[in-house]
Amino acid sequence: MPNIDAFVPPPRLLMGPGPISCDPRVLRAMSHQLIGQFDPSMTHCMNETMGLYRGVFRTENRWTFLVDSTARGGIEAALVSLLKPGDRVLVPVFGRFGFLLKEIAERCDAEVHCIEIEWGRVAEPEQIAQAIDRVKPQLVALVQGDTSTTMCQPLAEIGRLCREKGVLTYCDATASIGGNTFLTDEWDISAVSAGLQKCLGGPSGIAPITLNEEAVARIDRRRHIEAGIRASHHVDAAGERIRSNYFDLAMIMDYWGEERLNHHTEATSMLFAARECARIWLEEGAEKAIARHRQNGEAMAAGLQAMGLKLFGDQHYRMNNVVGVYIPEGADGEKIRAQLLEDFAIEIGTSFGPLHGRIWRIGTMGYNARRDAVLQTLACLEQVLKLNGVKIQTGDAVPAALDSLGPPGAPSPSSASGPQARQKHRRQE
Amino acid sequence: MPNIDAFVPPPRLLMGPGPISCDPRVLRAMSHQLIGQFDPSMTHCMNETMGLYRGVFRTENRWTFLVDSTARGGIEAALVSLLKPGDRVLVPVFGRFGFLLKEIAERCDAEVHCIEIEWGRVAEPEQIAQAIDRVKPQLVALVQGDTSTTMCQPLAEIGRLCREKGVLTYCDATASIGGNTFLTDEWDISAVSAGLQKCLGGPSGIAPITLNEEAVARIDRRRHIEAGIRASHHVDAAGERIRSNYFDLAMIMDYWGEERLNHHTEATSMLFAARECARIWLEEGAEKAIARHRQNGEAMAAGLQAMGLKLFGDQHYRMNNVVGVYIPEGADGEKIRAQLLEDFAIEIGTSFGPLHGRIWRIGTMGYNARRDAVLQTLACLEQVLKLNGVKIQTGDAVPAALDSLGPPGAPSPSSASGPQARQKHRRQE
């Protein structure tokens, strides 16, 4: 007989690359009682949520909605709906999640062409322009922030050049959105998907997505209504049917649209969570929320450096919300992580692939992009490193972070809102 | 600027075919703070949840776990992982969800053969045996309880005959499990998927699944590890790669298994909900929980009949948790449903396809398989029918339901645990 006591999770401060601790307001939203799938209050909530995510994605796209899966499912929904078998897709890969896009596109039987970039760097627009001319893809698919390397890919030029060359763009903004600037319309990105569990302060389990008119038109050419709910006025499109029923964005749009054609049963509690995540973020304001991520990420980086630890990757392109730090020579990275978790209830992240065993990844995102979370983490990590006999500079980490943060409640410097500004800010230090 | 007030759902008693009101203990479970994806307390919780769902599915299957999507995604995960393009699958269709299995299997490019059964009836084992001999399918895929018709397909003989003929069976038990007997091992069903939002009293958004050894072996022949996380000891299987990354059950098993290979980021709040749903159900006990569904479903049916309303479909095979009732002659079914929702905050269901506009569907399931929920619904429906000038027998519905229920706290008759027993029980009335 299995244990049938209720599960009560232990206290944790989640300072890894995500998921992170949930905003308590989002936890409260999930504890609301359910309402029916087609209740006017439900469809109203869905419509409001579409509006809120237009704010998050900085877009006017009508088709801004949720896919009922984790962020990975949002990626698959975008790719399986945008790519027919045989379509060419160009994927700049600068970390593990670039490989994931490649892998998912391959399973769509697309012809996948990659540009592999050294981990710790980002793609140059010129590389992408040349590859587009060579490959002539239907789609460029890339990640904005790849937590595996902590790098944040600049997108403004890439969006523009894809538009000029008539190529659609898809971006996975799961790890970056909310904590780094993302301007769907201004950058001309055709399709973007995300998740709640990073800078938006929610749990994994539902994937916001936005599609511009070109992306919708491409999907509409493959629109097929499910047999069980087809009415006489429904006409299937000429294009081949999308291979997935669950991730068929045409059908999901029909469910979120005026016709409310039945598809899945909306994951109501996750919808409530998603709505609250967007609401909280917009209430704080895009600029302030991103500045908070930058400020706390900077403070964490400053503290780690003050301990004498070395940061990973090109800091000019680092995501605001996660920093990679080399595991010091001779230290047992996993033992230290385990002790920090077991004795101090603080989680930091390990790494994948070529960085496994070489760096830790420490997040400051969503609800945990907070002064106290940064200071607790630095104070406790310092103790654990000392307990493990790792030679570090002691006593300087917290003061350096405090110096970087400024006095409590201080506004973040208004000039510091991008990598350029960050460098400038550093020079001023 | 969109509305950025927090969303507070209106009070609702959900008495449709699901989703239904959530057990408050499940809502509380979802309000717990998150823990990390590979935290020992998280993997322990995942292992416990596997054990709890073995209890729900009545199986010893090692591979009993969760897919992070709604129940529809669980179906797709099973079919896309079990069916290669060109495989033959036999689908008995006796309602809308049979058509859904057909549709999903078609998108897998399987060769789909259907047995269409009149809505309101179920398939006979002899029909299936003959079709297996004719089609020689790799898989028989069918629904246990199809809420579109309220019918519950008997499975014991079908499981046995498929085993004898060497054919795997997949069953969608979303709408039935928890409220109707389901014996995975005893009935020899190879793969079963479900959802929380019906008799298990939880929200939509995560799909429990169980696979027996034959199903796992079939999936293992197509096991391919994702490039980004492949280690030197990993060897891909010879079979063709599963078309979906997200629904690749081999990879999801590697995530739930000892190796804990990274796949999606587990939807932690939904995991907590799923664990609590199973815990509550097992705490009540399988027999008692199913008897409660039968008892409250019977009481609802008795009340509706006492109003002079006619029930839909072969009552011998009706699911315990939902009853179809013909909309009375001359009544505006949608207007009555809307008034019941708006004035009394009680939701009952409409119907799909050939039954649209002809029947309502009224559920008594999960947390709402309750005496007060049945009585409130009957009392209020009677008022709304009267207000709309529908000719019914007034004053008899609630007494009939009370008579069927027996005194408060009375145990359900121990002899009445299946359709046969139900008929006997009715004859005694």
Short mmCIF file of N, CA and C in Angstrom, two decimals, chain A residues 31 35 37 52 65 77 107 136 169 172 183 185 206 266 273 281 290 322 393 410 425:
data_model
loop_
_atom_site.label_atom_id
_atom_site.label_comp_id
_atom_site.label_asym_id
_atom_site.label_seq_id
_atom_site.Cartn_x
_atom_site.Cartn_y
_atom_site.Cartn_z
N SER A 31 -5.68 28.28 -6.27
CA SER A 31 -6.54 27.65 -5.27
C SER A 31 -8.00 28.07 -5.43
N ILE A 35 -14.49 26.75 -12.73
CA ILE A 35 -15.74 27.14 -13.40
C ILE A 35 -15.81 26.33 -14.69
N GLN A 37 -16.16 25.07 -18.62
CA GLN A 37 -15.30 25.34 -19.77
C GLN A 37 -15.88 26.41 -20.70
N LEU A 52 -3.90 40.31 -21.61
CA LEU A 52 -2.77 40.48 -20.69
C LEU A 52 -1.47 39.98 -21.34
N PHE A 65 -2.41 33.52 -26.96
CA PHE A 65 -3.24 32.62 -26.14
C PHE A 65 -2.34 31.63 -25.41
N ALA A 77 4.16 22.85 -30.36
CA ALA A 77 2.94 23.34 -31.01
C ALA A 77 3.30 24.32 -32.12
N ARG A 107 11.75 15.93 -35.77
CA ARG A 107 10.62 15.01 -35.59
C ARG A 107 9.41 15.45 -36.41
N LYS A 136 17.82 28.96 -47.79
CA LYS A 136 16.48 29.40 -48.20
C LYS A 136 15.39 28.70 -47.36
N THR A 169 9.96 33.91 -38.53
CA THR A 169 10.82 33.65 -37.38
C THR A 169 9.98 33.08 -36.24
N ASP A 172 11.72 30.92 -29.05
CA ASP A 172 11.40 30.37 -27.73
C ASP A 172 11.89 31.37 -26.69
N LEU A 183 10.37 42.36 -27.56
CA LEU A 183 9.43 43.22 -28.29
C LEU A 183 8.98 42.52 -29.56
N ASP A 185 6.45 42.77 -31.69
CA ASP A 185 6.07 43.53 -32.88
C ASP A 185 7.23 44.37 -33.39
N ILE A 206 1.81 25.47 -18.42
CA ILE A 206 1.00 26.10 -19.47
C ILE A 206 1.92 27.04 -20.24
N GLU A 266 -9.88 23.02 -21.16
CA GLU A 266 -8.88 23.97 -20.68
C GLU A 266 -8.44 23.64 -19.25
N ALA A 273 -3.47 30.63 -13.09
CA ALA A 273 -2.08 30.95 -12.77
C ALA A 273 -1.48 31.86 -13.84
N TRP A 281 2.86 41.03 -13.48
CA TRP A 281 3.98 41.58 -14.24
C TRP A 281 3.60 42.93 -14.85
N ILE A 290 11.75 44.33 -15.67
CA ILE A 290 13.01 43.96 -16.33
C ILE A 290 14.19 44.58 -15.58
N VAL A 322 19.94 34.91 -15.02
CA VAL A 322 20.71 33.73 -14.64
C VAL A 322 22.18 33.98 -14.94
N GLN A 393 37.51 34.19 -1.40
CA GLN A 393 37.62 35.45 -0.66
C GLN A 393 36.39 35.54 0.23
N ALA A 410 15.61 51.53 -3.40
CA ALA A 410 16.14 52.47 -4.40
C ALA A 410 15.66 52.07 -5.79
N HIS A 425 27.32 50.62 -16.84
CA HIS A 425 27.13 50.56 -15.40
C HIS A 425 28.37 49.93 -14.76
#
